[in-house]
Coordinates of C-alpha atoms in Angstrom, one line a residue:
Chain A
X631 CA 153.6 103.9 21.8
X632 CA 154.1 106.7 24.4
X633 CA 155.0 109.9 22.7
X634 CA 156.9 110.7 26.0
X635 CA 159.2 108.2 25.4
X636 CA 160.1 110.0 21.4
X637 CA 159.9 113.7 23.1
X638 CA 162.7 113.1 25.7
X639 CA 165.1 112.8 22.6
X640 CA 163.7 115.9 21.0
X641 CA 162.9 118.1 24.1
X642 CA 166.1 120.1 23.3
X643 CA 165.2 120.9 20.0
X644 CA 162.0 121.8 20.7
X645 CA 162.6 124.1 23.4
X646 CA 165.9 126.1 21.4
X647 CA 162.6 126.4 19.1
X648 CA 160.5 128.1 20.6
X649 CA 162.7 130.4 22.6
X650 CA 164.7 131.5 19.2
X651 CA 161.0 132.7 18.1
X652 CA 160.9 135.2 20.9
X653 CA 162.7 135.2 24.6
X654 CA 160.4 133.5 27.1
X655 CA 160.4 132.5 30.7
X656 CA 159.6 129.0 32.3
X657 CA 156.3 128.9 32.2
X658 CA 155.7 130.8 29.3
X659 CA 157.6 128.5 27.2
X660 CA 156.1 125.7 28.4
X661 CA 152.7 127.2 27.0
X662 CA 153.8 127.9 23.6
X663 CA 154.7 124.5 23.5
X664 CA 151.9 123.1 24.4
X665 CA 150.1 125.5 22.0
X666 CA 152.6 124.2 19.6
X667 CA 150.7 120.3 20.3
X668 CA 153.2 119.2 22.4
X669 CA 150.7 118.3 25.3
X670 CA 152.4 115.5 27.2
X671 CA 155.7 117.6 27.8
X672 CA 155.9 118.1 32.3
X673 CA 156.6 121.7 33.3
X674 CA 159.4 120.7 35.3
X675 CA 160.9 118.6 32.4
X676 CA 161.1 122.2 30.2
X677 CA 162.3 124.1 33.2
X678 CA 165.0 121.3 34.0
X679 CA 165.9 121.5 29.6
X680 CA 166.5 125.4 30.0
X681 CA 168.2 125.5 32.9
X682 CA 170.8 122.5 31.1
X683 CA 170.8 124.6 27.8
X684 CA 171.1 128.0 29.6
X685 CA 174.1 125.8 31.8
X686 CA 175.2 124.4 28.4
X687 CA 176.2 128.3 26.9
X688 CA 172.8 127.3 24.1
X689 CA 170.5 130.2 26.0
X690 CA 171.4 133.7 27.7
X691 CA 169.2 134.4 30.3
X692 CA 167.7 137.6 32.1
X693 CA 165.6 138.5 34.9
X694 CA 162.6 140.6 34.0
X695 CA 161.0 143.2 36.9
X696 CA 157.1 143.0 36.0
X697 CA 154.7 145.6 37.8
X698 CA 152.0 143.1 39.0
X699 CA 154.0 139.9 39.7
X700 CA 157.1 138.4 40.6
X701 CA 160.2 139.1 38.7
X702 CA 160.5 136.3 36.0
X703 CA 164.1 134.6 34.8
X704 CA 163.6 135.0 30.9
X705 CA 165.7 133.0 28.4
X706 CA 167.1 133.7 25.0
X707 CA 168.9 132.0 22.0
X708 CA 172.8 133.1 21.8
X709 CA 174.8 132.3 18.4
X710 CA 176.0 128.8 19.9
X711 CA 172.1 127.9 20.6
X712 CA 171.0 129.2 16.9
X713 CA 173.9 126.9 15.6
X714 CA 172.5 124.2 18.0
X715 CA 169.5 124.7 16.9
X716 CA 170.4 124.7 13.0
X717 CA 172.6 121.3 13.4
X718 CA 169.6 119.6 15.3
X719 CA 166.8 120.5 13.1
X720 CA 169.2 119.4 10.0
X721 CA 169.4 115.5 11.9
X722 CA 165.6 115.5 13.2
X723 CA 164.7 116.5 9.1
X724 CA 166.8 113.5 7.9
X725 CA 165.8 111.2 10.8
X726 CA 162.1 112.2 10.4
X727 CA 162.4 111.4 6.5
X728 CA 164.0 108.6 7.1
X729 CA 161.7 107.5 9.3
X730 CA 159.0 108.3 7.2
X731 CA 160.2 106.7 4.0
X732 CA 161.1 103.8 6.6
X733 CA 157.0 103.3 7.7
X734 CA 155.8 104.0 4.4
X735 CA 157.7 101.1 2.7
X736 CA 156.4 98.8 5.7
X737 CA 152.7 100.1 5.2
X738 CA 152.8 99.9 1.7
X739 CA 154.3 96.1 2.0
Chain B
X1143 CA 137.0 133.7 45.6
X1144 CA 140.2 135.4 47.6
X1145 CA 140.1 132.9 50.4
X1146 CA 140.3 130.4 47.4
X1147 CA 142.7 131.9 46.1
X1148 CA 144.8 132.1 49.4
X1149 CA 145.2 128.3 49.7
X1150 CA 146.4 128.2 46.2
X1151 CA 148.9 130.5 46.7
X1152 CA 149.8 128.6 50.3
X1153 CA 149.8 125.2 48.2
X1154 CA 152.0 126.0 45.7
X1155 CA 154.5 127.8 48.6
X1156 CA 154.2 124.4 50.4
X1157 CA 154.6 122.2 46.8
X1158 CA 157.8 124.2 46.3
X1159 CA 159.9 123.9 49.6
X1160 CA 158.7 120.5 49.1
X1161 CA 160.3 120.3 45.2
X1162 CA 163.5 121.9 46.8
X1163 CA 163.8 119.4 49.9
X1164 CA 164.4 116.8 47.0
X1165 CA 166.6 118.7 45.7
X1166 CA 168.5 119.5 48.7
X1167 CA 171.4 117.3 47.9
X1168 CA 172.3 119.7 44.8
X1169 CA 173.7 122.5 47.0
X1170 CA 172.3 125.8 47.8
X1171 CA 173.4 127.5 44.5
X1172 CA 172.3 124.7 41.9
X1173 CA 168.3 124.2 44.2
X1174 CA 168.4 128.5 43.7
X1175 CA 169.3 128.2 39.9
X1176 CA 166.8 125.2 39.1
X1177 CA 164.1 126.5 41.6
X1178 CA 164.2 130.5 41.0
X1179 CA 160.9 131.2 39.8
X1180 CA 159.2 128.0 40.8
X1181 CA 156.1 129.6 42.6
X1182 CA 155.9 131.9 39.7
X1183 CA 155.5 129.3 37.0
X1184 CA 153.3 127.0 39.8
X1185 CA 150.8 129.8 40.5
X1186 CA 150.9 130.4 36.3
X1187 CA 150.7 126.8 35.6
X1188 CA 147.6 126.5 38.0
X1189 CA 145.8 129.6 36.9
X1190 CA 146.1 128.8 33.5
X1191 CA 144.5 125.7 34.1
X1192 CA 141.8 127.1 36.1
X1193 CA 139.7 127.7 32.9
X1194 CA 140.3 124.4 31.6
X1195 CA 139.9 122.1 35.0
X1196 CA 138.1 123.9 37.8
X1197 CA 139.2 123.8 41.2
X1198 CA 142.7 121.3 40.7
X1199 CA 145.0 121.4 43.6
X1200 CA 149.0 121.7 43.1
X1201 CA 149.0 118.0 44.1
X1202 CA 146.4 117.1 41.5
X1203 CA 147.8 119.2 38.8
X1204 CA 152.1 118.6 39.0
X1205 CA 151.8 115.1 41.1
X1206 CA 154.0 114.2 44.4
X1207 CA 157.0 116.7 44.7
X1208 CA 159.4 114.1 44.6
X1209 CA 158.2 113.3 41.2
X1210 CA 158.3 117.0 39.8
X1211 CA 162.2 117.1 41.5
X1212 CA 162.9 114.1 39.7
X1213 CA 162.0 115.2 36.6
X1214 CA 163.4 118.7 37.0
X1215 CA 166.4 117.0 37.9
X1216 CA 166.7 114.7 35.0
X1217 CA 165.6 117.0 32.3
X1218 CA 168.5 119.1 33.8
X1219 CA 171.1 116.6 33.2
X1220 CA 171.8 116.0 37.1
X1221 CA 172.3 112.8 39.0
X1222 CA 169.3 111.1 41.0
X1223 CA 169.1 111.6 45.0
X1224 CA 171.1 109.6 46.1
X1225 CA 169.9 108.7 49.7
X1226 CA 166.3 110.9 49.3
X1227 CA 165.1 111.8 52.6
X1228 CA 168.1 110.9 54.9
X1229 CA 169.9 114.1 54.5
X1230 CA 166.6 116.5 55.1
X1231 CA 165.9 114.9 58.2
X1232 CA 169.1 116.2 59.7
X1233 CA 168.9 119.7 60.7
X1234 CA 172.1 121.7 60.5
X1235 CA 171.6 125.4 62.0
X1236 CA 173.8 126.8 59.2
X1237 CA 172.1 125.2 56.2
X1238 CA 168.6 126.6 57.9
X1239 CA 170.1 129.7 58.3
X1240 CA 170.9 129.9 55.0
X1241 CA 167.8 128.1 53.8
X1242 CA 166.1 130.9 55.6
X1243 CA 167.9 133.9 54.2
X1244 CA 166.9 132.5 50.4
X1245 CA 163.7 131.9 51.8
X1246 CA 163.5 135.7 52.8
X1247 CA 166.1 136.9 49.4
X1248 CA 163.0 135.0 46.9
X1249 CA 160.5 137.0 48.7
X1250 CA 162.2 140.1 48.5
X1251 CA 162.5 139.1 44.7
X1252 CA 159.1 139.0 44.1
X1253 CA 158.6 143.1 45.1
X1254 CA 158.9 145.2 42.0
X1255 CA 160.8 147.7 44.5
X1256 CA 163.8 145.1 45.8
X1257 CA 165.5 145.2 42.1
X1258 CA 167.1 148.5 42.0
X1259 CA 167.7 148.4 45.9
X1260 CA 169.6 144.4 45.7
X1261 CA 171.6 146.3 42.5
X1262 CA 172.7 148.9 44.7
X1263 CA 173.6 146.6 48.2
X1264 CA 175.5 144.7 45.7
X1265 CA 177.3 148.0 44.3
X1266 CA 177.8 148.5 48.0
X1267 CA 179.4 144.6 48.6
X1268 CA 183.2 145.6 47.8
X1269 CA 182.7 148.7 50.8
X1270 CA 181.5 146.0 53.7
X1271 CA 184.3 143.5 52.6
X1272 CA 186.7 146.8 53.6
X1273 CA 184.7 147.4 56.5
X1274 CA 185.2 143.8 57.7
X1275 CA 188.9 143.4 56.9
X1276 CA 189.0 146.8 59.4
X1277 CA 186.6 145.0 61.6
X1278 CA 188.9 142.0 61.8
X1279 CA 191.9 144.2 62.1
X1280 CA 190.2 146.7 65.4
X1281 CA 189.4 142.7 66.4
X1282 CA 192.9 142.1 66.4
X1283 CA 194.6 145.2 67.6
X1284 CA 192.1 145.2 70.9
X1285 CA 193.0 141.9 71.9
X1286 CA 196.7 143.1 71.6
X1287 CA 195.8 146.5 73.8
X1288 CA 196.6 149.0 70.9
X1289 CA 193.1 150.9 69.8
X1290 CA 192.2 153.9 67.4
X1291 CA 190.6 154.1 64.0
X1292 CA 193.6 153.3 62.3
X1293 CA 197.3 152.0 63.3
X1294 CA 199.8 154.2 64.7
X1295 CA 202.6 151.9 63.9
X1296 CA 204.2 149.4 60.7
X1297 CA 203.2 146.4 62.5
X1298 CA 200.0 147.1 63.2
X1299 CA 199.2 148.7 59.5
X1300 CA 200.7 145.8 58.1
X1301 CA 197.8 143.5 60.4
X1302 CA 195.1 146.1 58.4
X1303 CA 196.6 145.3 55.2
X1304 CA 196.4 141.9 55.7
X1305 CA 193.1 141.1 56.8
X1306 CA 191.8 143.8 54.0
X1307 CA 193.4 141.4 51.7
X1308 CA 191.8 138.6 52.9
X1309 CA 188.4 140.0 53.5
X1310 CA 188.6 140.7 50.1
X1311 CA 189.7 137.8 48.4
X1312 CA 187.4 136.1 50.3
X1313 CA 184.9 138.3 49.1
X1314 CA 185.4 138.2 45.6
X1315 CA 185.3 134.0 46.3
X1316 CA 188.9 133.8 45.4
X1317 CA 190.2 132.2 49.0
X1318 CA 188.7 130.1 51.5
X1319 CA 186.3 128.0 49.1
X1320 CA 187.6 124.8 50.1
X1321 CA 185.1 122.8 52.3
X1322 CA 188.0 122.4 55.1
X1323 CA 188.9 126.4 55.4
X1324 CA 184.9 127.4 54.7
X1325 CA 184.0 127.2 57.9
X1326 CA 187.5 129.8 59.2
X1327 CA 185.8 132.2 57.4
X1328 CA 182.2 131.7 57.7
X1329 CA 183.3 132.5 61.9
X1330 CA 185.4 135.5 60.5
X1331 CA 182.3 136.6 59.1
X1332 CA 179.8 136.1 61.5
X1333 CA 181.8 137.4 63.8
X1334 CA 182.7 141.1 61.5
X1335 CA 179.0 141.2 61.3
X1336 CA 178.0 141.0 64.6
X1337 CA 181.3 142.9 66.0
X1338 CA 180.8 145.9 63.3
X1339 CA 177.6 148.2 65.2
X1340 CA 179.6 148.2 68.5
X1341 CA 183.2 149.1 66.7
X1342 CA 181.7 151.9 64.8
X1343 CA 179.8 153.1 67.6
X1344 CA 183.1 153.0 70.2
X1345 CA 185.0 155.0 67.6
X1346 CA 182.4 157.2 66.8
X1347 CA 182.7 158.2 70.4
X1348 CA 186.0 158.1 70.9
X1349 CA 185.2 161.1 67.6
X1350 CA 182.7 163.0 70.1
X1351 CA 184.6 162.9 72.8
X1352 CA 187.8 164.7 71.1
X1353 CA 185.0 166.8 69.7
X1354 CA 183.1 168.2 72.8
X1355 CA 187.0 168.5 74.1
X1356 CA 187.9 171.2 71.5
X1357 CA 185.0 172.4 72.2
X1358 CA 185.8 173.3 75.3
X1359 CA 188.6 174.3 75.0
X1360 CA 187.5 177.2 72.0
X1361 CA 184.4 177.8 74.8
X1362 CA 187.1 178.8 77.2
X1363 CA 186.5 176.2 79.7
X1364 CA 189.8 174.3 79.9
X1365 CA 191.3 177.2 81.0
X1366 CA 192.2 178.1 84.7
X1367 CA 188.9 178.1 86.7
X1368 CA 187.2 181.2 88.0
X1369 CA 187.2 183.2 84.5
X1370 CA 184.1 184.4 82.9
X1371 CA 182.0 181.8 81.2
X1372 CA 180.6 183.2 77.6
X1373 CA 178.2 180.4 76.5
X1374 CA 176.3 181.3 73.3
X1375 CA 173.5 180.2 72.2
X1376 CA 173.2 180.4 68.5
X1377 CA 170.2 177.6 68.7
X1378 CA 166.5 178.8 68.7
X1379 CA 166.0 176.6 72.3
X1380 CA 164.7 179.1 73.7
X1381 CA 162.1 182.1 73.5
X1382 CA 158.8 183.6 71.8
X1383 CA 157.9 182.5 68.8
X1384 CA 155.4 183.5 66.4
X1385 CA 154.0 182.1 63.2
X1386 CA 157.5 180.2 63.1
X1387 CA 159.9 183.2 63.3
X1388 CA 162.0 183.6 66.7
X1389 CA 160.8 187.2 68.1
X1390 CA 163.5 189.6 69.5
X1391 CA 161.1 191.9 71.5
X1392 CA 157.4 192.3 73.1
X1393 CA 155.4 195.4 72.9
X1394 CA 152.6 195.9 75.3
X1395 CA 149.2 197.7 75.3
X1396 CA 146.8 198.6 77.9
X1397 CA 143.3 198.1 77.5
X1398 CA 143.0 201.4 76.3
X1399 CA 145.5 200.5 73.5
X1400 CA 148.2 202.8 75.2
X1401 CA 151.3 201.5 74.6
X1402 CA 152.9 199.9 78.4
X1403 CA 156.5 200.4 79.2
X1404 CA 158.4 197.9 82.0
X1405 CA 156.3 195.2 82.0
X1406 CA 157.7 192.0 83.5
X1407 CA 156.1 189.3 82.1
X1408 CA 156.4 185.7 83.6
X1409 CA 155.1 182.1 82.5
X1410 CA 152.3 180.4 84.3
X1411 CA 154.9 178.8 86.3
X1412 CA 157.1 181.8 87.3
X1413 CA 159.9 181.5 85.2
X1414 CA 161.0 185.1 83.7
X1415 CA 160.1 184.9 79.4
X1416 CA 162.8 186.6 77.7
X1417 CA 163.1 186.3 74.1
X1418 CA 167.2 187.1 73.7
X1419 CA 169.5 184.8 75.7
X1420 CA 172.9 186.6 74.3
X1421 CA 173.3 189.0 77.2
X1422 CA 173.3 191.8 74.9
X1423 CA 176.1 190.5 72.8
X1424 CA 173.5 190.1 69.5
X1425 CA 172.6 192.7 67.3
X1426 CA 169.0 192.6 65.7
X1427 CA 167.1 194.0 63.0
X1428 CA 163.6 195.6 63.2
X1429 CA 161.3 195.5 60.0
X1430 CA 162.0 199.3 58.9
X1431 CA 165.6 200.0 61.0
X1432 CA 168.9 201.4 58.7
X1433 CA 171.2 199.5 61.5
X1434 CA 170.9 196.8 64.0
X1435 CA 170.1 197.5 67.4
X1436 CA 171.5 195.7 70.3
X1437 CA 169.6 195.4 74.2
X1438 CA 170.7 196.2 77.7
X1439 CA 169.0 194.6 80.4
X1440 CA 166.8 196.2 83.3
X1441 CA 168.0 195.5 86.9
X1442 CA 166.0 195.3 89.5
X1443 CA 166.1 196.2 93.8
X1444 CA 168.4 193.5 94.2
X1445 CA 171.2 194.2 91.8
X1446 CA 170.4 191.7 89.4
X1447 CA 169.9 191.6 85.6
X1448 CA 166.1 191.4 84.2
X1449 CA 165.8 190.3 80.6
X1450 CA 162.2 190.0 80.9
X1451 CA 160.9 193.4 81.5
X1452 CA 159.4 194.5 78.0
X1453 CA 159.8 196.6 75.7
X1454 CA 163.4 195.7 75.8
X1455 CA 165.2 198.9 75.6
X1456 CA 168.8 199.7 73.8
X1457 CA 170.5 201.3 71.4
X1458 CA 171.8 201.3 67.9
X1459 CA 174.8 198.4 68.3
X1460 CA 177.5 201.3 66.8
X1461 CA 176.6 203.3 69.9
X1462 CA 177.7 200.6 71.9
X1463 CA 181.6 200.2 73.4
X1464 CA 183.8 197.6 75.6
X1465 CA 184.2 198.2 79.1
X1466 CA 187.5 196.8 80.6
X1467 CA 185.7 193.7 81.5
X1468 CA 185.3 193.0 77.3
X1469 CA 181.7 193.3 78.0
X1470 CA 179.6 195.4 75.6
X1471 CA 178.1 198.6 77.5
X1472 CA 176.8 201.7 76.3
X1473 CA 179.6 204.7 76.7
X1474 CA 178.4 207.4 79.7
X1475 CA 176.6 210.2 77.5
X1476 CA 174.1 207.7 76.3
X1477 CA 171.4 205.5 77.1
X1478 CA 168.8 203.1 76.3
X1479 CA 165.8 203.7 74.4
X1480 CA 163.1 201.9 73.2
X1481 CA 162.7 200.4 69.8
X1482 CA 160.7 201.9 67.6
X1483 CA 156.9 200.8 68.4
X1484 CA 155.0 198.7 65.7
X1485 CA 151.6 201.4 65.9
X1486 CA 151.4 204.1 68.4
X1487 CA 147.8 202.5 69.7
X1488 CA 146.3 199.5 69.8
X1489 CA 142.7 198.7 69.5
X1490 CA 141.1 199.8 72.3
X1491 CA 139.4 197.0 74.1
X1492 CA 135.0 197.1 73.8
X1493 CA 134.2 196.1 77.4
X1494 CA 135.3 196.7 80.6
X1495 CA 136.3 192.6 82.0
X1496 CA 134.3 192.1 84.4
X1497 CA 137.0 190.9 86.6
X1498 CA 136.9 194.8 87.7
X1499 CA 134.0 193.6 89.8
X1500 CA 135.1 191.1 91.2
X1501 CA 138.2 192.6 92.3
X1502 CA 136.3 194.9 94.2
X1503 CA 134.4 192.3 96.3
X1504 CA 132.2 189.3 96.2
X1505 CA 129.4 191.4 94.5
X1506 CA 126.5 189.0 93.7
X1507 CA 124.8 191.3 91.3
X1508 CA 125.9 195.2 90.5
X1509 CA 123.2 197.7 91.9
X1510 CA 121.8 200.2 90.3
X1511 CA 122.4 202.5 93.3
X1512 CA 126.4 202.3 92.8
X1513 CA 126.6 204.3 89.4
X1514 CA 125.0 207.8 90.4

C-alpha cells in the first residue's frame, strides 16, 4: 500500500506538529519532517498545507530578514492551530488504536 | 564549483516562473502568497540534497513544474487549472507589467537592505495617494484653464476634495475593486504617475520665478531704471584662496624680502585678481586687529577704480562716513593706510634668477671680463 495515499489524510496533523515544536519556514519544515521518517511527503505538498492552514487562521506567519540569504516567510502555531492540533491528535490516537486493535485481531485470526 | 553553482541557481529561477505559469490562473496575489519563497526553499531543497545525491538537477529532484504546481495547488485546497496552458500563451501587457514588477519586488526581497527601506515606502504610501488625488485635481483644473498650487475658488477646492477622496479610497482598496471600474483607475493611476515629475516641476517654477521676482525687487531692480545698482556678493565665487580660507588682502615682498607697496597683480590671462568684490562696503578682520577695517580702492590715469593693486589700503571701518551719494567714503582729514604687515621682512631670496641675464641680452655664457 502507498503510504502517500494514508499521509494525504494526516498531512495537516503532521505539519501543525512540527511547527508547534518551534516556528519554521517552508523548507525547514519540510526537513524536520522528513527527519521525523516522513520521507515520501513532496515539498510542494507541505508548502501548499501551510499556506491552507496559515489561510485557515491554524498558523501566524512572519517574514524573517537573514544576513546571508533571502528573507524567509516563517510560520507559527496560534491558539486555534494548538486546539487544531489537540482535537486531531485526539481522533488520529483513537483511529490509530482502533486500527491497531482492528489488524491485530485479523493477524491473530 | 561557482560556475556549477550558477546553473543551479539559474535552474531553479527557471523551475519557478515555470511553477507560477501553472499557477497563473490563481491571480497575482494568491501565485505571490503560494510562491513567496519558492527559489529559497528550491535552492535549500537542492543543496540539501547535494550531500546525499551528487549533481541532481531541479528537474530531476521536484519533477515537471506542472506537477510540483499541481501538488502545491492541491495540498493548498485550490481547484485544478482549468484550461492549463491556454491562458499563458496570451500575453496581456498589463499582466506582464505586473508580472514584471513582482518579478523585480521578489528580488528586491531577497537583499537584507530592501526590508527596512519597503517598511518605510509603505509608511510613505498614504503621502503619494495625496499627491495623486492633487495630481488628478492640477489634471483637472489645467484642462479647465485655472492653474496654481492650490484652488483659488469653492468649486475648484471642492474638485481637490474630491479626487483626494477617491485617490484615497482607492488607495486603501476600498473603491474601484470591481473588475468593470479596475481598469478607470488603473488609467487614473498611470496617468498621476507619469503626470506627477512635470506638475511638481511646473509649480516649483512657477515658486522660483515669484522668488527671483522679490528678489529683484529687495535688490532694487524693479525700480525706475537709471539708479545705482548694489549687487552683493555674500558668496565666496570669487577671489584668493588659501588652505580653504577666502583671503581679504596680499602682501608683497621683493627679492630682498622688503615689503612692495602698489603692486598690480594680474592672472595669466589679464584679468585684474582682487580678493574683495564688496566695493568697500565689507568690513574685515585681521588676525591681531581690536576693530574691523574696511578698503578703498586705487584709481588709476584713467579715472577708474583698481581693486587689484596690493596691499589694499584703508582704514578702521568707524573712521569711515556716507557721502551724499550713500556710498561709504573716508571723511577729508583722513586717509588710507595700509594694514598692518604680517612680518616686516621676508626671507631674502639665495640667488640672483638668472633671468637678470637674460634680460640684459642673448648672453651665451657670462665672461669673466664683465665683473671687474
Amino acid at each position: 500500500m502507498d503510504t502517500t495515499q494514508l499521509l494525504k489524510g494526516v498531512l495537516d496533523l503532521a505539519v501543525l506538529a512540527v511547527v508547534s515544536d518551534e516556528d519554521g519556514y517552508g523548507y525547514d519544515v519540510v526537513r524536520r519532517l522528513r527527519a521525523a521518517g516522513i520521507e515520501e511527503v513532496g515539498d510542494a505538498s507541505v508548502y501548499g498545507t501551510l499556506r491552507r492552514l496559515y489561510s485557515s487562521g491554524a498558523l501566524t506567519s512572519y517574514v524573517v530578514p537573514s544576513d546571508e540569504g533571502p528573507h524567509r516567510k516563517y510560520y507559527g502555531i496560534n491558539a486555534q492551530g494548538r486546539a487544531m492540533l489537540e482535537a486531531q491528535r485526539k481522533d488520529w490516537q483513537e483511529f490509530a488504536g482502533t486500527m491497531g486493535r482492528l489488524l491485530k485481531t485479523e493477524v491473530v485470526r | 564549483m561557482s560556475v556549477l553553482d550558477t546553473t543551479d541557481v539559474l535552474d531553479v529561477a527557471g523551475y519557478a516562473s515555470a511553477v507560477r505559469r501553472s499557477l497563473a490562473d490563481l491571480g497575482p496575489e494568491l501565485v505571490d502568497d503560494l510562491t513567496d519563497d519558492l527559489e529559497a526553499d528550491l535552492a535549500e531543497a537542492l543543496d540539501d540534497e547535494r550531500h546525499v545525491a551528487h549533481g541532481r538537477g531541479v528537474l530531476e529532484q521536484f519533477g515537471p513544474p506542472e506537477d510540483y504546481a499541481a501538488e502545491l495547488r492541491a495540498a493548498a485546497g485550490l481547484a485544478p487549472a482549468t484550461a492549463p496552458g491556454r491562458r499563458v500563451r496570451l500575453s496581456d501587457p498589463v499582466d506582464d507589467a505586473r508580472r514584471f514588477g513582482r518579478w523585480i519586488l521578489r528580488r528586491l526581497r531577497a537583499l537584507t537592505w530592501w526590508a527596512p527601506v519597503e517598511a518605510f515606502l509603505i509608511a510613505l504610501r498614504p503621502v503619494w495617494w495625496l499627491l495623486r488625488g492633487w495630481v488628478v485635481y492640477q489634471l483637472v483644473a489645467m484642462m479647465s484653464g485655472a492653474s496654481g498650487w492650490l484652488p483659488r475658488n469653492l468649486a475648484a477646492f471642492l474638485v481637490l476634495v474630491g479626487t483626494v477622496v477617491l485617490s484615497v479610497q482607492y488607495g486603501r482598496g476600498v473603491w474601484f475593486q470591481s473588475r468593470r471600474v479596475a481598469w478607470v483607475a488603473v488609467t487614473a493611476n498611470v496617468v498621476a504617475v507619469v503626470a506627477v515629475l512635470p506638475l511638481l516641476g511646473g509649480a516649483h517654477d512657477r515658486v522660483l520665478a515669484s522668488e527671483s521676482v522679490y528678489a529683484d525687487y529687495t535688490a532694487g531692480r524693479l525700480g525706475v531704471g537709471g539708479g545705482t545698482q548694489t549687487i552683493i556678493q555674500d558668496k565666496a565665487v570669487d577671489g584668493v584662496v588659501v588652505d580653504g580660507m577666502q583671503v581679504s588682502n596680499l602682501f608683497v615682498y621683493d627679492a630682498d624680502g622688503n615689503p612692495l607697496t602698489d603692486v598690480q597683480v594680474y592672472d595669466d590671462r589679464g584679468r585684474p585678481v582682487r580678493t574683495t568684490f564688496d566695493n568697500g562696503f565689507d568690513q574685515y578682520w585681521f588676525p591681531e586687529a581690536t576693530e574691523p577695517w574696511s578698503f578703498v580702492s586705487r584709481v588709476d590715469t584713467d579715472g577708474r577704480a583698481r581693486w587689484n593693486v596690493y596691499p589694499l589700503q584703508g582704514a578702521p571701518t568707524s573712521e569711515f562716513t556716507y557721502d551724499d551719494a550713500g556710498l561709504q567714503v573716508l571723511p577729508a582729514g583722513s586717509s588710507a593706510t595700509t594694514p598692518p604687515w604680517p612680518f616686516a621682512k621676508a626671507p631674502s631670496l639665495d640667488d640672483p634668477p638668472e633671468a637678470a641675464i637674460g634680460a640684459e641680452g642673448p648672453v651665451p655664457s657670462p665672461s669673466p671680463t664683465s665683473t671687474p
